[in-house]
Amino acid sequence: MKTHTDKSTLVEELLADIENFKIAHNCDRLVMVWWGSTEIYHEAQEVHSSLAKFEEGLRTNDPDIAPSMMYAYAALKSGVPFAMGAPNLCLDIPALEELALLTNTPIAGKDFKTGQTLMKTIVAPGLRARALGVRGWFSINILGNRDGLVLDVPENFKTKEVSKGNVLDGILNGEQNPELWGDIHHKVRIEYYPPLGDNKEGWDNIDIFGWMGYQMQIKINFLCRDSILAAPIVLDLALFLDLAKRAELAGIQEWLSFYWKAPQTLPELEPIHDLFKQLEKLENTLRYLMGEELITNLGMDYYQNVEEDASY
Amino acid sequence: MKTHTDKSTLVEELLADIENFKIAHNCDRLVMVWWGSTEIYHEAQEVHSSLAKFEEGLRTNDPDIAPSMMYAYAALKSGVPFAMGAPNLCLDIPALEELALLTNTPIAGKDFKTGQTLMKTIVAPGLRARALGVRGWFSINILGNRDGLVLDVPENFKTKEVSKGNVLDGILNGEQNPELWGDIHHKVRIEYYPPLGDNKEGWDNIDIFGWMGYQMQIKINFLCRDSILAAPIVLDLALFLDLAKRAELAGIQEWLSFYWKAPQTLPELEPIHDLFKQLEKLENTLRYLMGEELITNLGMDYYQNVEEDASY
Amino acid sequence: MKTHTDKSTLVEELLADIENFKIAHNCDRLVMVWWGSTEIYHEAQEVHSSLAKFEEGLRTNDPDIAPSMMYAYAALKSGVPFAMGAPNLCLDIPALEELALLTNTPIAGKDFKTGQTLMKTIVAPGLRARALGVRGWFSINILGNRDGLVLDVPENFKTKEVSKGNVLDGILNGEQNPELWGDIHHKVRIEYYPPLGDNKEGWDNIDIFGWMGYQMQIKINFLCRDSILAAPIVLDLALFLDLAKRAELAGIQEWLSFYWKAPQTLPELEPIHDLFKQLEKLENTLRYLMGEELITNLGMDYYQNVEEDASY
Amino acid sequence: MKTHTDKSTLVEELLADIENFKIAHNCDRLVMVWWGSTEIYHEAQEVHSSLAKFEEGLRTNDPDIAPSMMYAYAALKSGVPFAMGAPNLCLDIPALEELALLTNTPIAGKDFKTGQTLMKTIVAPGLRARALGVRGWFSINILGNRDGLVLDVPENFKTKEVSKGNVLDGILNGEQNPELWGDIHHKVRIEYYPPLGDNKEGWDNIDIFGWMGYQMQIKINFLCRDSILAAPIVLDLALFLDLAKRAELAGIQEWLSFYWKAPQTLPELEPIHDLFKQLEKLENTLRYLMGEELITNLGMDYYQNVEEDASY
């Protein structure tokens, strides 16, 4: 815990911590993953718009520089890949994107995709695949630990709500298919409910419609535990960000979208939220890096076999 | 409704029906889709093992030739593509596969993937993607119409049970990952429950485990209607089987696996059950037929853009 | 709709409306049931503390006199029994209780018990009967019509929350049984969700514990419609309040607790929330009024039969 | 475990066991509660119709005398109160009822009311109270231990099904209210599902209708554990059967109906299944035995208070 309030000094200390950790543990390479609580909601400001302005802000103690941004800054400055597991505005500001490219450091975020949003990006692609219309999607999460307590504060929940809210629109494209997905009432609620302790439950009510507008419903109750679903993500990210660093992939690691509620992309691109497209992106990128053939699931070799195999 | 009991005569009548329908409605091309009830359980016999033996069986009124096989025979003989929407043993016998190739006719089956199995092939790939172990999957379906009544007869349910049972094994490969999926208790029940009328409900209880073996559960209640979920499948299949015929793709249309609970494949191949792989297979095959580039979701162009775009 | 803003004048008009309605429809007796939306939250003030102060408040246009109070005042002044179907502070103020006794008029309230609270007062007595402990009860209601819209306004929801909140404490007495019910986390949420239209859904998650503290859960999804559950309550109340008037039962009709989320009682008494005690109260009061023997469900006549019947 | 196959000898051994247990543990009084697995289905036969025929059957090794009947016989012969926790045909045969009266011994059964049936006798009285019609009630239980394995055998399930089936008819009287409850499709299923281990889950889908026939649904998922819900029942029964013995209440203890899925009654009487009537029966019987006033929940003292208390 840092007790100084001068942001430049704090960043200096973090840089020293990183260096000392590397020496103390005799590490060749490091990766840093933020797995802390959700910070209060910030919107991007002038101070975030370039590296120069950000560094000026550190010197002037700008209140819009959040703690997580200082950690990310220190990591990137040290050439250490950084991943943002919370929904904080952090890596997704021009200042830090600029720094990542400058130091050839991979970055990835944000907000680990576990629990209810994970389920949402599994089920929504299925509805899209079968062209089932969606009238509404009501999601409630009850959780009992400090995470729930933090999110019971409206300023913090706002950060989370924005991060969770875009998932459906990204998968069920209302502009392309206004009849099916142009008017989805998507509502997400998180409630602090101590009896669950470290467990968490999601209840989703999905109002869909099929052929001739016939209304149907899907209800999903997911009894899970955040830490259990998040732990392997942290491990994967540590390995893959290190791989990215060695493969000289600098900046935004969009091929790691698989792990995020709000995958970071270039400003002009839309994030991919469909878990299965994300998985294919991950797997085919790994195949590419290994020099292997990409999987397309094309079925035509089937008929070539048939033709070649006269004995069939 | 045919009243003769002599199978050769019945097939002759079906052939005439097809021809007369084509003339009466002034059709250039036809497609036939079986959307009838589930027949009693048949296992493949000698009579199904070749076209010659099958035609001999028609002449000798072999009891192992089911009504649906006669419809399929008549269609294929007439060069009309045929799809099997029920879980009946029908197209998936060597005799009819042989006839399909002989008359250059596409075939596709079997058992429309709607309701609970559709949901299963949406959710299971998500569990596989995240390497979540599965201890058990209990599925119950309650339905109120004639379909439920027919499936309340054990001989008919057996046909359905076999068709539905392999879906999970195909997605969660226990041989490759025995620790995660080597011991899944998968149980499927269908119950006739008249109050639902033409509606249907599935309730799934899925017992999963994550990091450190921690146990979690997913419960899904799907309030749906079979006919609504099946109708667009029939339409798609009519269009795609006609396309296959014109594209000279004869025999098993494995690229249409997307629509089936038990996709028909060559005997030496495993069917693909993952809805998203099936969808990609469908879409990339269509792209291939149109001469378009296949989608791989590879993310590497991302970094090439970054390098090219110096102003970033 | 009354357009005057002078409360004395408004009440005069309501008194005239009641009189004119009675003449126009040739009625001997009337009953008035309030079935409007929830008003904003009011707490009892000086103006509500006696009939004299309330009438003074009408003359001075006191802002703490809500519209529903004026309707109730006019009804009671006319000797017309009045029931309050919304959670508004209205009949449950000393001023109107005083007026009811003065004019020998029955009153009953408040907040029709339908949907989730109905289910709660069915299930909680079952848990109490079997001495099952309760760690938490999380209730969420989603509804799509104007009722949901009104309750999305925090000032209105506050009125409802207070009305709904005491139900559990009344049934699961934490003071008598602190080990079982002394620390219940009871949380109630109502969310406006337009896709449901006039329908409503409740989802309850109940965390219970049994022998040796073993934790178990009950989850209830109630797909219902408020108007359908409320309509017969209105009819019953019209009949029973008229009966009460004829039986000369003036003031609070506590024997009609069966119909209310927050049954009105004398200030020194606790309301009964257990649906089955409420039902017995209703039925035994009717038996009493008819001069019939009360039902006690005592089982001792069983053994007297046994003794008398020597041939057994 | 007894290894003899001669039923007279087995009973002699049981009588000796009881006597020896009493001496060894220095007990004044004993109670015996059967908490074993479900036996195969038996229907009442000639051998069960009187004590004389039953004792003749013991001598001739009649196959219709089940093991549990021999335990009950030995207990009653010894004057030890006996409770039947399984759904076995046992105490509810004239032979043992006769023996109970002969030795002034209380008996009570059968089939501990836990889990899904407990929930059913909580919820159904609520539907009856509010005159909500019921079109269907579908109940499925999944359980993973030996109890589930035993009930997977159709002959054993039959015993259970009969015991569970009458609960609804007893509460929702279709003869009195054919419009509301004259045509209920009640279906109960139990499935062996090992992943749950000693836990159990019930899923109920209840199709109800209200005002104007409007259809609604209630879905209940109960995650519980049989042993936890049954253990306190065993303890209560031991205490109350001993009390009954001391209070000289011989034969069927109908006032203990509260604990049973299929409460034993005199042949000419209908069992009470409503949990709340059962509870009142239990509590008022205890009050009667203690010489206290019975509770009727009558509300009339309310108005007498009002009249007497002029200062109100």
PDB file of N, CA and C in Angstrom, chain B residues 245-270:
ATOM      1  N   LYS B 245     -28.050 -29.809 -54.932  1.00  0.00           N
ATOM      2  CA  LYS B 245     -28.375 -30.556 -56.161  1.00  0.00           C
ATOM      3  C   LYS B 245     -27.819 -29.817 -57.374  1.00  0.00           C
ATOM      4  N   ARG B 246     -28.070 -28.503 -57.436  1.00  0.00           N
ATOM      5  CA  ARG B 246     -27.602 -27.723 -58.576  1.00  0.00           C
ATOM      6  C   ARG B 246     -26.076 -27.623 -58.586  1.00  0.00           C
ATOM      7  N   ALA B 247     -25.452 -27.635 -57.385  1.00  0.00           N
ATOM      8  CA  ALA B 247     -23.985 -27.570 -57.301  1.00  0.00           C
ATOM      9  C   ALA B 247     -23.344 -28.951 -57.476  1.00  0.00           C
ATOM     10  N   GLU B 248     -24.176 -29.932 -57.768  1.00  0.00           N
ATOM     11  CA  GLU B 248     -23.702 -31.304 -58.011  1.00  0.00           C
ATOM     12  C   GLU B 248     -22.955 -31.898 -56.815  1.00  0.00           C
ATOM     13  N   LEU B 249     -23.477 -31.603 -55.613  1.00  0.00           N
ATOM     14  CA  LEU B 249     -22.943 -32.239 -54.395  1.00  0.00           C
ATOM     15  C   LEU B 249     -23.847 -33.421 -54.077  1.00  0.00           C
ATOM     16  N   ALA B 250     -23.397 -34.614 -54.386  1.00  0.00           N
ATOM     17  CA  ALA B 250     -24.241 -35.789 -54.203  1.00  0.00           C
ATOM     18  C   ALA B 250     -23.976 -36.453 -52.858  1.00  0.00           C
ATOM     19  N   GLY B 251     -24.943 -37.211 -52.386  1.00  0.00           N
ATOM     20  CA  GLY B 251     -24.783 -37.996 -51.154  1.00  0.00           C
ATOM     21  C   GLY B 251     -24.926 -37.151 -49.900  1.00  0.00           C
ATOM     22  N   ILE B 252     -24.204 -37.560 -48.869  1.00  0.00           N
ATOM     23  CA  ILE B 252     -24.332 -36.946 -47.541  1.00  0.00           C
ATOM     24  C   ILE B 252     -23.898 -35.480 -47.565  1.00  0.00           C
ATOM     25  N   GLN B 253     -24.760 -34.582 -47.094  1.00  0.00           N
ATOM     26  CA  GLN B 253     -24.443 -33.153 -47.028  1.00  0.00           C
ATOM     27  C   GLN B 253     -23.992 -32.822 -45.613  1.00  0.00           C
ATOM     28  N   GLU B 254     -22.771 -33.167 -45.331  1.00  0.00           N
ATOM     29  CA  GLU B 254     -22.287 -32.992 -43.955  1.00  0.00           C
ATOM     30  C   GLU B 254     -22.185 -31.516 -43.585  1.00  0.00           C
ATOM     31  N   TRP B 255     -22.051 -30.632 -44.583  1.00  0.00           N
ATOM     32  CA  TRP B 255     -21.974 -29.196 -44.291  1.00  0.00           C
ATOM     33  C   TRP B 255     -23.312 -28.650 -43.764  1.00  0.00           C
ATOM     34  N   LEU B 256     -24.373 -29.462 -43.805  1.00  0.00           N
ATOM     35  CA  LEU B 256     -25.661 -29.045 -43.233  1.00  0.00           C
ATOM     36  C   LEU B 256     -25.863 -29.610 -41.810  1.00  0.00           C
ATOM     37  N   SER B 257     -24.781 -30.049 -41.194  1.00  0.00           N
ATOM     38  CA  SER B 257     -24.830 -30.600 -39.823  1.00  0.00           C
ATOM     39  C   SER B 257     -25.523 -29.663 -38.833  1.00  0.00           C
ATOM     40  N   PHE B 258     -25.420 -28.374 -39.117  1.00  0.00           N
ATOM     41  CA  PHE B 258     -26.023 -27.314 -38.303  1.00  0.00           C
ATOM     42  C   PHE B 258     -27.472 -27.601 -37.894  1.00  0.00           C
ATOM     43  N   TYR B 259     -28.186 -28.311 -38.738  1.00  0.00           N
ATOM     44  CA  TYR B 259     -29.621 -28.483 -38.512  1.00  0.00           C
ATOM     45  C   TYR B 259     -29.995 -29.754 -37.753  1.00  0.00           C
ATOM     46  N   TRP B 260     -29.025 -30.602 -37.423  1.00  0.00           N
ATOM     47  CA  TRP B 260     -29.353 -31.960 -36.972  1.00  0.00           C
ATOM     48  C   TRP B 260     -28.874 -32.304 -35.577  1.00  0.00           C
ATOM     49  N   LYS B 261     -29.711 -33.060 -34.876  1.00  0.00           N
ATOM     50  CA  LYS B 261     -29.300 -33.639 -33.597  1.00  0.00           C
ATOM     51  C   LYS B 261     -28.249 -34.722 -33.816  1.00  0.00           C
ATOM     52  N   ALA B 262     -28.381 -35.487 -34.902  1.00  0.00           N
ATOM     53  CA  ALA B 262     -27.454 -36.582 -35.181  1.00  0.00           C
ATOM     54  C   ALA B 262     -27.000 -36.450 -36.632  1.00  0.00           C
ATOM     55  N   PRO B 263     -26.035 -35.551 -36.897  1.00  0.00           N
ATOM     56  CA  PRO B 263     -25.636 -35.293 -38.291  1.00  0.00           C
ATOM     57  C   PRO B 263     -25.063 -36.549 -38.952  1.00  0.00           C
ATOM     58  N   GLN B 264     -25.537 -36.807 -40.151  1.00  0.00           N
ATOM     59  CA  GLN B 264     -25.077 -37.972 -40.894  1.00  0.00           C
ATOM     60  C   GLN B 264     -23.681 -37.692 -41.473  1.00  0.00           C
ATOM     61  N   THR B 265     -22.783 -38.652 -41.281  1.00  0.00           N
ATOM     62  CA  THR B 265     -21.419 -38.514 -41.817  1.00  0.00           C
ATOM     63  C   THR B 265     -21.030 -39.822 -42.501  1.00  0.00           C
ATOM     64  N   LEU B 266     -19.880 -39.761 -43.148  1.00  0.00           N
ATOM     65  CA  LEU B 266     -19.302 -41.012 -43.637  1.00  0.00           C
ATOM     66  C   LEU B 266     -19.035 -41.903 -42.429  1.00  0.00           C
ATOM     67  N   PRO B 267     -19.120 -43.219 -42.615  1.00  0.00           N
ATOM     68  CA  PRO B 267     -19.002 -44.124 -41.463  1.00  0.00           C
ATOM     69  C   PRO B 267     -17.704 -43.937 -40.679  1.00  0.00           C
ATOM     70  N   GLU B 268     -16.626 -43.550 -41.370  1.00  0.00           N
ATOM     71  CA  GLU B 268     -15.334 -43.483 -40.690  1.00  0.00           C
ATOM     72  C   GLU B 268     -15.114 -42.128 -40.001  1.00  0.00           C
ATOM     73  N   LEU B 269     -16.063 -41.214 -40.114  1.00  0.00           N
ATOM     74  CA  LEU B 269     -15.876 -39.888 -39.522  1.00  0.00           C
ATOM     75  C   LEU B 269     -16.809 -39.653 -38.337  1.00  0.00           C
ATOM     76  N   GLU B 270     -16.367 -38.784 -37.440  1.00  0.00           N
ATOM     77  CA  GLU B 270     -17.184 -38.400 -36.293  1.00  0.00           C
ATOM     78  C   GLU B 270     -18.027 -37.179 -36.664  1.00  0.00           C
TER      79      GLU B 270
END
